[in-house]
Amino acid sequence: MPVYKPALHFKNVSYTIQQTSILKNITGSFPVGKITTLVGPSGAGKTTLLKLCNGLLSPTEGEIYIEDQPIQRMEPIKLRRHAGIVLQNSPMIRGTVYDNLALPLQLQGKDFPRRMAGELLELVGLDPRFLDRNANDLSGGQQQKVSIGRTLANQSRILLLDEITSALDRVSLQEIEDLIRRVNRERGVTVIWITHNLEQAIRMADYAWVVMDGELIETGEADLLNTSHNDKVRQFVKGEGG
Amino acid sequence: MSYSALALTLIFVLIPLLLSKTLKLGLEIDTIIATVRSIVQLLAVGYVLKFVFDSENFLFIILMVALMIGAATQNARKKGKEIRGITWKLIVTFLTIEVVTQGILIGLQIVPPTAQFIISISGMLIGNSMVLSILFLNRFASEIEGNRDETELILSLGGTPKQAIHRQLINAIKASMIPTIESQKTIGLVQLPGMMSGQIIAGADPIQAVQFQLIILFLLLSTAAVTSIMLGFLSYPALFNERMQMVRPKKTN
């Protein structure tokens, strides 16, 4: 197995809230410039894991490193711009598509030229004429594309995606997958993608993490989901119909 | 007014008691408790005020105001128990209102620095400020709960806690101030304020009663703005920790 340089490294990371252990002693890396899919049953702690990477939550034990630097010592705003997250059903803020795309820069007190917003919209596969549309009038797939564009406006080097295609039709799903591949290849952005869709996880991933009941069960090349010798992983894959 | 005349007014308590009994509203005991409590509390306050006014001792005035602030804080803090240090934030808010408004009123010689004026005006200001605080804290809590996704989104994009909570904070401030502003728009048309009516019944010149009422109305307007804004800006940082995370994060798996 090739040795990858990590974009993010977890070292003995645990997360407990109100005496409930959500993540237990996780150690592992997400390879830089690759797409890693994160799979596991509902309630396994996947979203919590993603929020730890973006600094919306902090580990109760252990350390997470970005390029050998513990993220607990990084300035939270800098961390969140470096590791951007698109959460499941990320809301649109009130206003137009432009208002949503411009939000990350406006939070920094900067202007976002309409030309750049139009380019960003094209990158995510939407017509620049959408800029003046009311964001809440868009379809689910279009809103998800705007959400991804909004996170990319921060020039994030790591893109954290939480079930972003779960509510989409087949065409929108295909478009989002193409978009993520493009962002990964053209911009060299590291992608960590939670998905329930095992076919998608295998199709999209260079690398995979399997998380169950708060524990990291297995990591490796994407085909581990088909070839794993771990009973829990095989049982999960079989259960999901993969 | 004699005590026997006052006793006759208990007829107005009998009416709701009879209505409650007839319509089986089940409010008889609460009505009796409310009546007894109001009689005991107001008579006690009347005697305490008489003692304080007669003593002309400034220490008693401070004690009375402190008692009002303590009671108002005790009442309002229940609505903000999610917010760290809410007790002190309320005390600071009430104290600021008291010091600023009394400072202006007495400093500019709008009212004389006597117990009658200081205590009566303090009661109205702190009482109003307490209601405003409860309105604000109620609305702020529902704004936060209903907009967690948006707060989390702004934080996740690199926004500060202040940016993340700004819209909810402004909504709660506006919502808590609106009743005061709206009630002042119709004052004199729909309702005659209690203080003014009381003065007129006691034989005061209506124009003088109106002048005092206007002072109070303007004070209440100022109190509404200061209470909501001050409490809002003192409260929101308690919802986040030093890593700019929500103290009570949204439940995730």
Coordinates of C-alpha atoms in Angstrom, one line a residue:
Chain A
M1 CA 0.0 0.0 0.0
P2 CA 1.4 3.4 -0.9
V3 CA 2.3 5.9 1.8
Y4 CA 0.3 9.1 1.5
K5 CA 1.2 12.5 3.0
P6 CA -1.6 13.3 5.4
A7 CA -3.8 16.4 5.0
L8 CA -5.3 15.7 8.3
H9 CA -4.1 13.3 11.0
F10 CA -6.1 12.0 14.0
K11 CA -4.1 10.8 17.0
N12 CA -6.1 9.0 19.7
V13 CA -9.1 11.3 19.2
S14 CA -12.2 10.8 21.4
Y15 CA -15.3 12.9 21.7
T16 CA -17.7 12.6 24.6
I17 CA -20.7 14.8 25.3
Q18 CA -23.0 14.5 28.3
Q19 CA -21.3 11.2 29.3
T20 CA -22.1 9.8 25.9
S21 CA -19.0 8.6 24.0
I22 CA -19.5 9.6 20.3
L23 CA -15.9 8.9 19.0
K24 CA -13.5 6.5 20.7
N25 CA -9.7 6.7 20.4
I26 CA -9.5 7.3 16.6
T27 CA -6.1 7.3 15.0
G28 CA -5.7 7.6 11.3
S29 CA -4.9 10.0 8.3
F30 CA -6.7 11.5 5.4
P31 CA -4.3 11.6 2.4
V32 CA -3.6 15.0 0.9
G33 CA -5.1 15.8 -2.5
K34 CA -7.2 12.6 -2.5
I35 CA -10.9 11.9 -2.1
T36 CA -11.6 9.9 1.0
T37 CA -15.1 8.6 1.6
L38 CA -16.3 8.1 5.2
V39 CA -18.8 5.3 5.5
G40 CA -20.6 3.7 8.4
P41 CA -24.1 3.1 9.8
S42 CA -26.2 6.0 11.1
G43 CA -25.2 7.2 14.5
A44 CA -21.6 6.0 14.0
G45 CA -20.2 9.5 14.7
K46 CA -19.3 10.5 11.2
T47 CA -20.7 14.0 11.3
T48 CA -19.1 14.6 14.6
L49 CA -15.8 13.5 13.1
L50 CA -16.2 16.0 10.2
K51 CA -17.1 18.8 12.6
L52 CA -13.9 18.1 14.6
C53 CA -11.9 18.6 11.4
N54 CA -13.5 22.1 10.8
G55 CA -13.3 23.1 14.5
L56 CA -17.0 23.4 15.0
L57 CA -16.3 20.9 17.8
S58 CA -13.1 20.0 19.7
P59 CA -11.9 16.6 20.7
T60 CA -12.3 15.8 24.4
E61 CA -9.2 13.7 24.1
G62 CA -6.4 13.4 21.6
E63 CA -5.1 15.7 18.9
I64 CA -5.9 16.4 15.2
Y65 CA -3.1 17.7 13.1
I66 CA -3.0 19.7 9.8
E67 CA 0.4 19.5 8.3
D68 CA 2.0 18.6 11.7
Q69 CA 0.3 21.5 13.4
P70 CA -2.3 20.6 16.1
I71 CA -5.6 22.3 15.1
Q72 CA -6.3 23.2 18.7
R73 CA -3.5 25.7 18.4
M74 CA -4.7 27.1 15.1
E75 CA -6.8 30.2 15.2
P76 CA -10.5 28.9 14.8
I77 CA -11.3 31.2 11.9
K78 CA -8.2 30.3 10.0
L79 CA -8.9 26.6 10.5
R80 CA -12.5 26.9 9.3
R81 CA -11.4 28.6 6.1
H82 CA -8.7 26.0 5.5
A83 CA -11.0 23.1 6.1
G84 CA -14.4 24.1 4.7
I85 CA -17.4 22.1 5.4
V86 CA -20.7 21.5 3.6
L87 CA -23.2 20.1 6.0
Q88 CA -26.2 18.0 5.1
N89 CA -29.0 20.5 4.2
S90 CA -26.8 23.5 4.8
P91 CA -29.3 26.4 4.9
M92 CA -29.3 29.2 2.3
I93 CA -29.1 32.6 3.9
R94 CA -31.9 35.0 3.0
G95 CA -31.2 36.8 -0.2
T96 CA -29.9 35.9 -3.7
V97 CA -27.5 33.3 -4.9
Y98 CA -24.9 36.1 -5.0
D99 CA -25.5 36.9 -1.3
N100 CA -24.8 33.3 -0.5
L101 CA -21.7 33.0 -2.5
A102 CA -20.4 36.4 -1.2
L103 CA -21.0 35.4 2.4
P104 CA -17.6 34.0 3.3
L105 CA -15.8 37.1 2.0
Q106 CA -18.3 39.4 3.5
L107 CA -17.6 37.8 6.9
Q108 CA -14.0 38.9 6.4
G109 CA -15.1 42.4 5.5
K110 CA -14.2 42.0 1.9
D111 CA -16.1 42.5 -1.3
F112 CA -16.8 39.6 -3.7
P113 CA -16.7 40.9 -7.3
R114 CA -19.7 39.6 -9.3
R115 CA -17.4 38.4 -12.0
M116 CA -15.7 36.0 -9.5
A117 CA -19.1 35.0 -8.2
G118 CA -20.2 34.2 -11.8
E119 CA -17.0 32.1 -12.3
L120 CA -17.6 30.2 -9.1
L121 CA -21.2 29.5 -10.2
E122 CA -19.9 28.1 -13.5
L123 CA -17.4 26.0 -11.6
V124 CA -20.2 24.4 -9.6
G125 CA -22.2 23.8 -12.8
L126 CA -24.8 26.6 -12.6
D127 CA -25.5 29.4 -15.1
P128 CA -24.1 32.8 -13.9
R129 CA -27.5 34.3 -14.6
F130 CA -28.6 32.5 -11.4
L131 CA -26.7 35.1 -9.4
D132 CA -29.7 37.3 -8.9
R133 CA -32.2 34.5 -8.2
N134 CA -33.6 34.1 -4.7
A135 CA -31.5 31.3 -3.2
N136 CA -34.5 29.7 -1.4
D137 CA -36.3 29.3 -4.7
L138 CA -33.7 26.9 -6.1
S139 CA -34.1 23.2 -6.3
G140 CA -32.4 20.9 -3.7
G141 CA -29.6 20.1 -6.2
Q142 CA -29.1 23.7 -7.1
Q143 CA -29.0 24.7 -3.5
Q144 CA -26.4 22.0 -2.8
K145 CA -24.2 23.3 -5.6
V146 CA -24.5 26.8 -4.2
S147 CA -23.5 25.5 -0.8
I148 CA -20.4 23.9 -2.3
G149 CA -19.6 27.1 -4.2
R150 CA -20.0 29.1 -1.0
T151 CA -17.6 26.9 0.9
L152 CA -15.1 27.0 -2.0
A153 CA -15.2 30.8 -2.0
N154 CA -13.0 30.6 1.1
Q155 CA -10.3 28.9 -1.1
S156 CA -10.4 25.9 1.3
R157 CA -7.6 23.3 0.9
I158 CA -9.7 20.7 2.5
L159 CA -13.4 20.1 1.6
L160 CA -15.5 18.3 4.2
L161 CA -18.8 17.0 2.7
D162 CA -21.6 15.5 4.8
E163 CA -24.2 13.5 2.9
I164 CA -24.5 16.2 0.3
T165 CA -26.3 14.0 -2.3
S166 CA -28.6 12.1 0.0
A167 CA -31.7 14.0 -1.1
L168 CA -30.9 14.5 -4.8
D169 CA -32.1 12.8 -7.9
R170 CA -29.8 10.8 -10.1
V171 CA -29.0 13.6 -12.5
S172 CA -28.1 16.1 -9.7
L173 CA -26.1 13.4 -8.0
Q174 CA -24.1 12.8 -11.1
E175 CA -23.5 16.5 -11.5
I176 CA -22.3 16.9 -7.9
E177 CA -20.0 13.9 -8.3
D178 CA -18.4 15.4 -11.4
L179 CA -18.1 18.7 -9.7
I180 CA -16.3 17.2 -6.7
R181 CA -13.9 15.3 -9.0
R182 CA -13.2 18.5 -10.9
V183 CA -12.5 20.5 -7.7
N184 CA -10.3 17.7 -6.4
R185 CA -8.3 17.3 -9.6
E186 CA -8.1 20.9 -10.9
R187 CA -7.6 22.6 -7.6
G188 CA -5.9 19.8 -5.7
V189 CA -8.4 20.1 -2.9
T190 CA -8.4 17.2 -0.4
V191 CA -12.0 15.9 -0.1
I192 CA -13.4 14.0 2.9
W193 CA -16.9 12.8 2.0
I194 CA -19.5 11.2 4.2
T195 CA -21.9 9.1 2.2
H196 CA -24.5 6.5 2.9
N197 CA -24.4 5.4 -0.7
L198 CA -21.8 2.6 -0.9
E199 CA -21.7 2.5 -4.7
Q200 CA -20.9 6.2 -4.6
A201 CA -18.3 5.7 -1.9
I202 CA -16.5 3.1 -4.0
R203 CA -17.0 5.1 -7.3
M204 CA -15.7 8.4 -5.9
A205 CA -13.0 7.4 -3.4
D206 CA -9.3 7.1 -3.7
Y207 CA -9.3 6.1 0.0
A208 CA -11.9 5.0 2.5
W209 CA -12.6 5.1 6.2
V210 CA -15.1 2.8 7.9
V211 CA -16.5 4.1 11.2
M212 CA -18.8 2.1 13.4
D213 CA -20.2 2.9 16.8
G214 CA -17.6 5.7 17.3
E215 CA -14.6 3.5 16.3
L216 CA -12.5 3.5 13.2
I217 CA -12.8 0.0 12.0
E218 CA -10.7 0.1 8.9
T219 CA -9.0 2.4 6.5
G220 CA -7.4 1.8 3.1
E221 CA -7.7 2.1 -0.7
A222 CA -11.3 2.4 -1.8
D223 CA -11.7 -1.2 -2.8
L224 CA -11.4 -2.2 0.8
L225 CA -15.2 -1.9 0.8
N226 CA -15.4 -4.8 -1.6
T227 CA -12.4 -6.8 -0.4
S228 CA -12.3 -6.3 3.3
H229 CA -11.6 -9.3 5.5
N230 CA -13.0 -7.5 8.5
D231 CA -16.2 -9.2 9.6
K232 CA -17.9 -5.9 10.7
V233 CA -17.1 -4.2 7.4
R234 CA -18.3 -7.1 5.4
Q235 CA -21.5 -7.3 7.4
F236 CA -22.0 -3.6 7.0
V237 CA -21.4 -3.7 3.2
K238 CA -23.7 -6.7 2.9
G239 CA -26.4 -4.9 5.0
E240 CA -26.2 -1.8 2.8
G241 CA -26.6 -3.9 -0.3
G242 CA -23.2 -3.0 -1.6
Chain B
M1 CA -60.6 56.3 51.0
S2 CA -61.8 54.4 54.1
Y3 CA -61.1 50.8 54.7
S4 CA -64.8 50.0 54.6
A5 CA -65.1 51.6 51.2
L6 CA -62.1 49.6 50.1
A7 CA -63.7 46.4 51.5
L8 CA -66.7 47.1 49.2
T9 CA -64.5 46.9 46.2
L10 CA -64.1 43.2 46.9
I11 CA -67.3 42.9 44.9
F12 CA -65.0 43.1 41.9
V13 CA -63.3 40.0 43.2
L14 CA -66.6 38.1 43.8
I15 CA -67.6 38.6 40.1
P16 CA -64.7 36.5 38.6
L17 CA -65.0 34.0 41.5
L18 CA -68.7 33.4 40.6
L19 CA -68.0 33.3 36.9
S20 CA -65.2 30.8 37.5
K21 CA -67.4 28.6 39.6
T22 CA -70.3 28.8 37.2
L23 CA -68.3 28.0 34.1
K24 CA -66.1 25.5 36.0
L25 CA -62.9 27.4 35.0
G26 CA -61.1 26.1 38.1
L27 CA -59.6 29.5 38.8
E28 CA -61.2 30.2 42.2
I29 CA -58.2 29.3 44.4
D30 CA -55.8 31.2 42.2
T31 CA -58.1 34.2 42.2
I32 CA -58.3 34.1 46.0
I33 CA -54.5 33.7 46.4
A34 CA -53.9 36.6 44.0
T35 CA -56.3 38.8 45.9
V36 CA -54.9 38.0 49.3
R37 CA -51.3 38.4 48.0
S38 CA -52.0 41.8 46.4
I39 CA -53.7 43.1 49.6
V40 CA -50.9 41.9 51.9
Q41 CA -48.0 42.9 49.5
L42 CA -49.4 46.4 48.6
L43 CA -50.3 47.2 52.2
A44 CA -46.9 46.1 53.4
V45 CA -45.2 48.2 50.7
G46 CA -47.4 51.2 51.6
Y47 CA -46.3 51.0 55.2
V48 CA -42.6 50.5 54.2
L49 CA -42.8 53.5 51.8
K50 CA -44.4 55.6 54.5
F51 CA -41.6 54.7 56.9
V52 CA -38.9 55.4 54.3
F53 CA -40.5 58.7 53.2
D54 CA -40.8 59.9 56.8
S55 CA -37.3 58.8 57.8
E56 CA -35.7 60.9 55.0
N57 CA -32.7 58.6 55.2
F58 CA -30.8 58.0 51.9
L59 CA -29.7 54.5 53.0
F60 CA -33.3 53.3 53.0
I61 CA -33.8 54.6 49.5
I62 CA -30.8 52.6 48.3
L63 CA -32.0 49.5 50.2
M64 CA -35.4 49.8 48.5
V65 CA -33.9 50.1 45.1
A66 CA -31.6 47.2 45.8
L67 CA -34.6 45.1 46.9
M68 CA -36.4 46.0 43.6
I69 CA -33.3 45.0 41.5
G70 CA -32.9 41.8 43.5
A71 CA -36.6 40.8 43.0
A72 CA -36.5 41.7 39.3
T73 CA -33.3 39.7 38.8
Q74 CA -34.7 36.7 40.6
N75 CA -37.8 36.8 38.4
A76 CA -36.1 37.3 35.1
R77 CA -33.1 35.0 35.5
K78 CA -35.4 31.9 35.2
K79 CA -35.9 32.7 31.5
G80 CA -32.2 32.9 30.9
K81 CA -30.8 30.0 32.8
E82 CA -29.1 28.7 29.6
I83 CA -26.9 31.8 29.6
R84 CA -23.8 31.6 31.8
G85 CA -23.7 34.4 34.4
I86 CA -27.2 35.6 33.6
T87 CA -27.8 36.8 37.2
W88 CA -24.9 39.3 37.0
K89 CA -25.8 40.4 33.5
L90 CA -29.3 41.2 34.7
I91 CA -28.0 43.1 37.8
V92 CA -25.6 45.1 35.7
T93 CA -28.4 46.0 33.2
F94 CA -30.9 47.0 35.9
L95 CA -28.2 49.0 37.8
T96 CA -27.1 50.8 34.6
I97 CA -30.7 51.8 33.8
E98 CA -31.2 53.0 37.4
V99 CA -28.0 55.0 37.6
V100 CA -28.3 56.5 34.1
T101 CA -31.9 57.5 34.3
Q102 CA -31.9 58.8 37.9
G103 CA -28.6 60.5 37.1
I104 CA -30.2 62.5 34.3
L105 CA -33.5 63.2 36.1
I106 CA -31.8 64.4 39.3
G107 CA -28.7 65.9 37.6
L108 CA -30.8 68.0 35.3
Q109 CA -33.2 68.8 38.2
I110 CA -36.1 67.4 36.3
V111 CA -37.4 65.8 39.5
P112 CA -36.3 66.6 43.1
P113 CA -33.9 64.0 44.8
T114 CA -36.5 62.8 47.3
A115 CA -37.6 59.3 48.3
Q116 CA -41.1 59.8 46.8
F117 CA -39.7 60.4 43.3
I118 CA -36.6 58.1 43.4
I119 CA -38.5 55.1 44.7
S120 CA -41.7 55.5 42.6
I121 CA -39.8 56.1 39.4
S122 CA -37.3 53.3 40.2
G123 CA -40.2 50.9 40.6
M124 CA -41.6 51.7 37.2
L125 CA -38.3 51.6 35.5
I126 CA -37.0 48.4 37.0
G127 CA -40.4 46.7 36.7
N128 CA -40.5 47.7 33.0
S129 CA -36.9 46.6 32.5
M130 CA -37.7 43.2 34.1
V131 CA -40.6 42.6 31.7
L132 CA -38.4 43.7 28.8
S133 CA -35.7 41.3 29.9
I134 CA -38.1 38.4 30.1
L135 CA -39.5 39.2 26.7
F136 CA -35.9 39.5 25.3
L137 CA -34.7 36.3 26.9
N138 CA -37.7 34.3 25.7
R139 CA -37.4 35.5 22.2
F140 CA -33.6 35.2 22.1
A141 CA -33.9 31.5 23.3
S142 CA -36.4 30.7 20.5
E143 CA -34.3 32.6 17.9
I144 CA -31.2 30.6 18.8
E145 CA -33.0 27.3 18.9
G146 CA -34.8 27.9 15.6
N147 CA -31.7 29.1 13.7
R148 CA -29.0 26.8 14.9
D149 CA -28.3 25.7 11.3
E150 CA -27.7 29.2 10.2
T151 CA -25.5 30.0 13.2
E152 CA -23.4 26.9 12.6
L153 CA -23.2 27.7 8.9
I154 CA -21.7 31.2 9.6
L155 CA -19.3 29.8 12.1
S156 CA -18.2 27.0 9.7
L157 CA -17.5 29.5 7.0
G158 CA -15.1 31.4 9.4
G159 CA -17.5 33.9 10.9
T160 CA -17.1 35.2 14.4
P161 CA -19.7 34.4 17.1
K162 CA -21.0 38.0 16.8
Q163 CA -21.5 37.5 13.1
A164 CA -23.1 34.1 13.6
I165 CA -25.7 35.3 16.1
H166 CA -26.2 38.9 14.8
R167 CA -29.5 38.3 13.0
Q168 CA -31.1 36.4 15.9
L169 CA -29.8 39.0 18.4
I170 CA -31.3 41.9 16.4
N171 CA -34.6 40.0 15.9
A172 CA -34.9 39.4 19.7
I173 CA -34.0 43.1 20.5
K174 CA -36.6 44.4 18.1
A175 CA -39.3 41.9 19.2
S176 CA -38.8 42.9 22.9
M177 CA -38.9 46.6 22.2
I178 CA -42.0 46.6 19.9
P179 CA -44.7 46.3 22.6
T180 CA -43.3 49.4 24.4
I181 CA -43.2 51.5 21.2
E182 CA -46.6 50.3 20.1
S183 CA -48.3 50.9 23.4
Q184 CA -46.9 54.5 23.4
K185 CA -48.4 55.1 20.0
T186 CA -52.0 54.6 21.3
I187 CA -51.5 56.1 24.8
G188 CA -54.2 58.6 25.7
L189 CA -56.4 57.3 22.8
V190 CA -57.1 53.8 23.9
Q191 CA -55.9 53.8 27.5
L192 CA -55.1 56.3 30.2
P193 CA -51.9 55.3 32.0
G194 CA -52.3 54.0 35.5
M195 CA -50.0 56.5 37.1
M196 CA -51.7 59.5 35.4
S197 CA -55.2 58.2 36.3
G198 CA -54.1 57.6 39.9
Q199 CA -52.8 61.2 40.2
I200 CA -56.0 62.6 38.7
I201 CA -58.2 60.6 41.0
A202 CA -56.1 61.8 43.9
G203 CA -56.9 65.4 42.9
A204 CA -53.9 66.5 41.0
D205 CA -54.1 68.9 38.1
P206 CA -54.6 66.8 34.9
I207 CA -52.0 68.8 33.0
Q208 CA -49.4 68.2 35.7
A209 CA -50.4 64.5 35.8
V210 CA -49.8 64.4 32.0
Q211 CA -46.4 66.1 32.4
F212 CA -45.3 63.4 34.9
Q213 CA -46.7 60.7 32.7
L214 CA -44.7 62.0 29.7
I215 CA -41.5 61.8 31.7
I216 CA -42.3 58.2 32.6
L217 CA -43.2 57.3 29.0
F218 CA -39.9 58.8 27.7
L219 CA -38.0 57.0 30.4
L220 CA -39.7 53.7 29.6
L221 CA -38.8 54.1 25.9
S222 CA -35.2 54.6 26.9
T223 CA -35.4 51.7 29.4
A224 CA -36.7 49.4 26.7
A225 CA -33.9 50.2 24.3
V226 CA -31.1 50.0 26.9
T227 CA -32.4 46.8 28.5
S228 CA -32.8 44.8 25.3
I229 CA -29.6 46.0 23.7
M230 CA -27.4 45.8 26.8
L231 CA -28.7 42.4 27.9
G232 CA -28.4 41.2 24.3
F233 CA -24.8 42.2 23.9
L234 CA -23.9 41.0 27.4
S235 CA -25.6 37.6 26.8
Y236 CA -24.5 36.4 23.4
P237 CA -20.8 35.8 24.2
A238 CA -21.9 33.2 26.9
L239 CA -23.3 31.0 24.1
F240 CA -19.9 30.4 22.7
N241 CA -16.6 29.2 24.1
E242 CA -13.1 30.5 23.5
R243 CA -12.8 28.2 20.4
M244 CA -15.8 30.1 18.9
Q245 CA -17.9 27.0 19.2
M246 CA -21.5 26.9 20.4
V247 CA -21.6 25.9 24.0
R248 CA -24.6 23.7 23.4
P249 CA -23.9 22.3 20.0
K250 CA -26.5 20.9 17.7
K251 CA -26.9 17.2 18.2
T252 CA -25.0 15.2 15.7
N253 CA -24.0 11.5 15.3

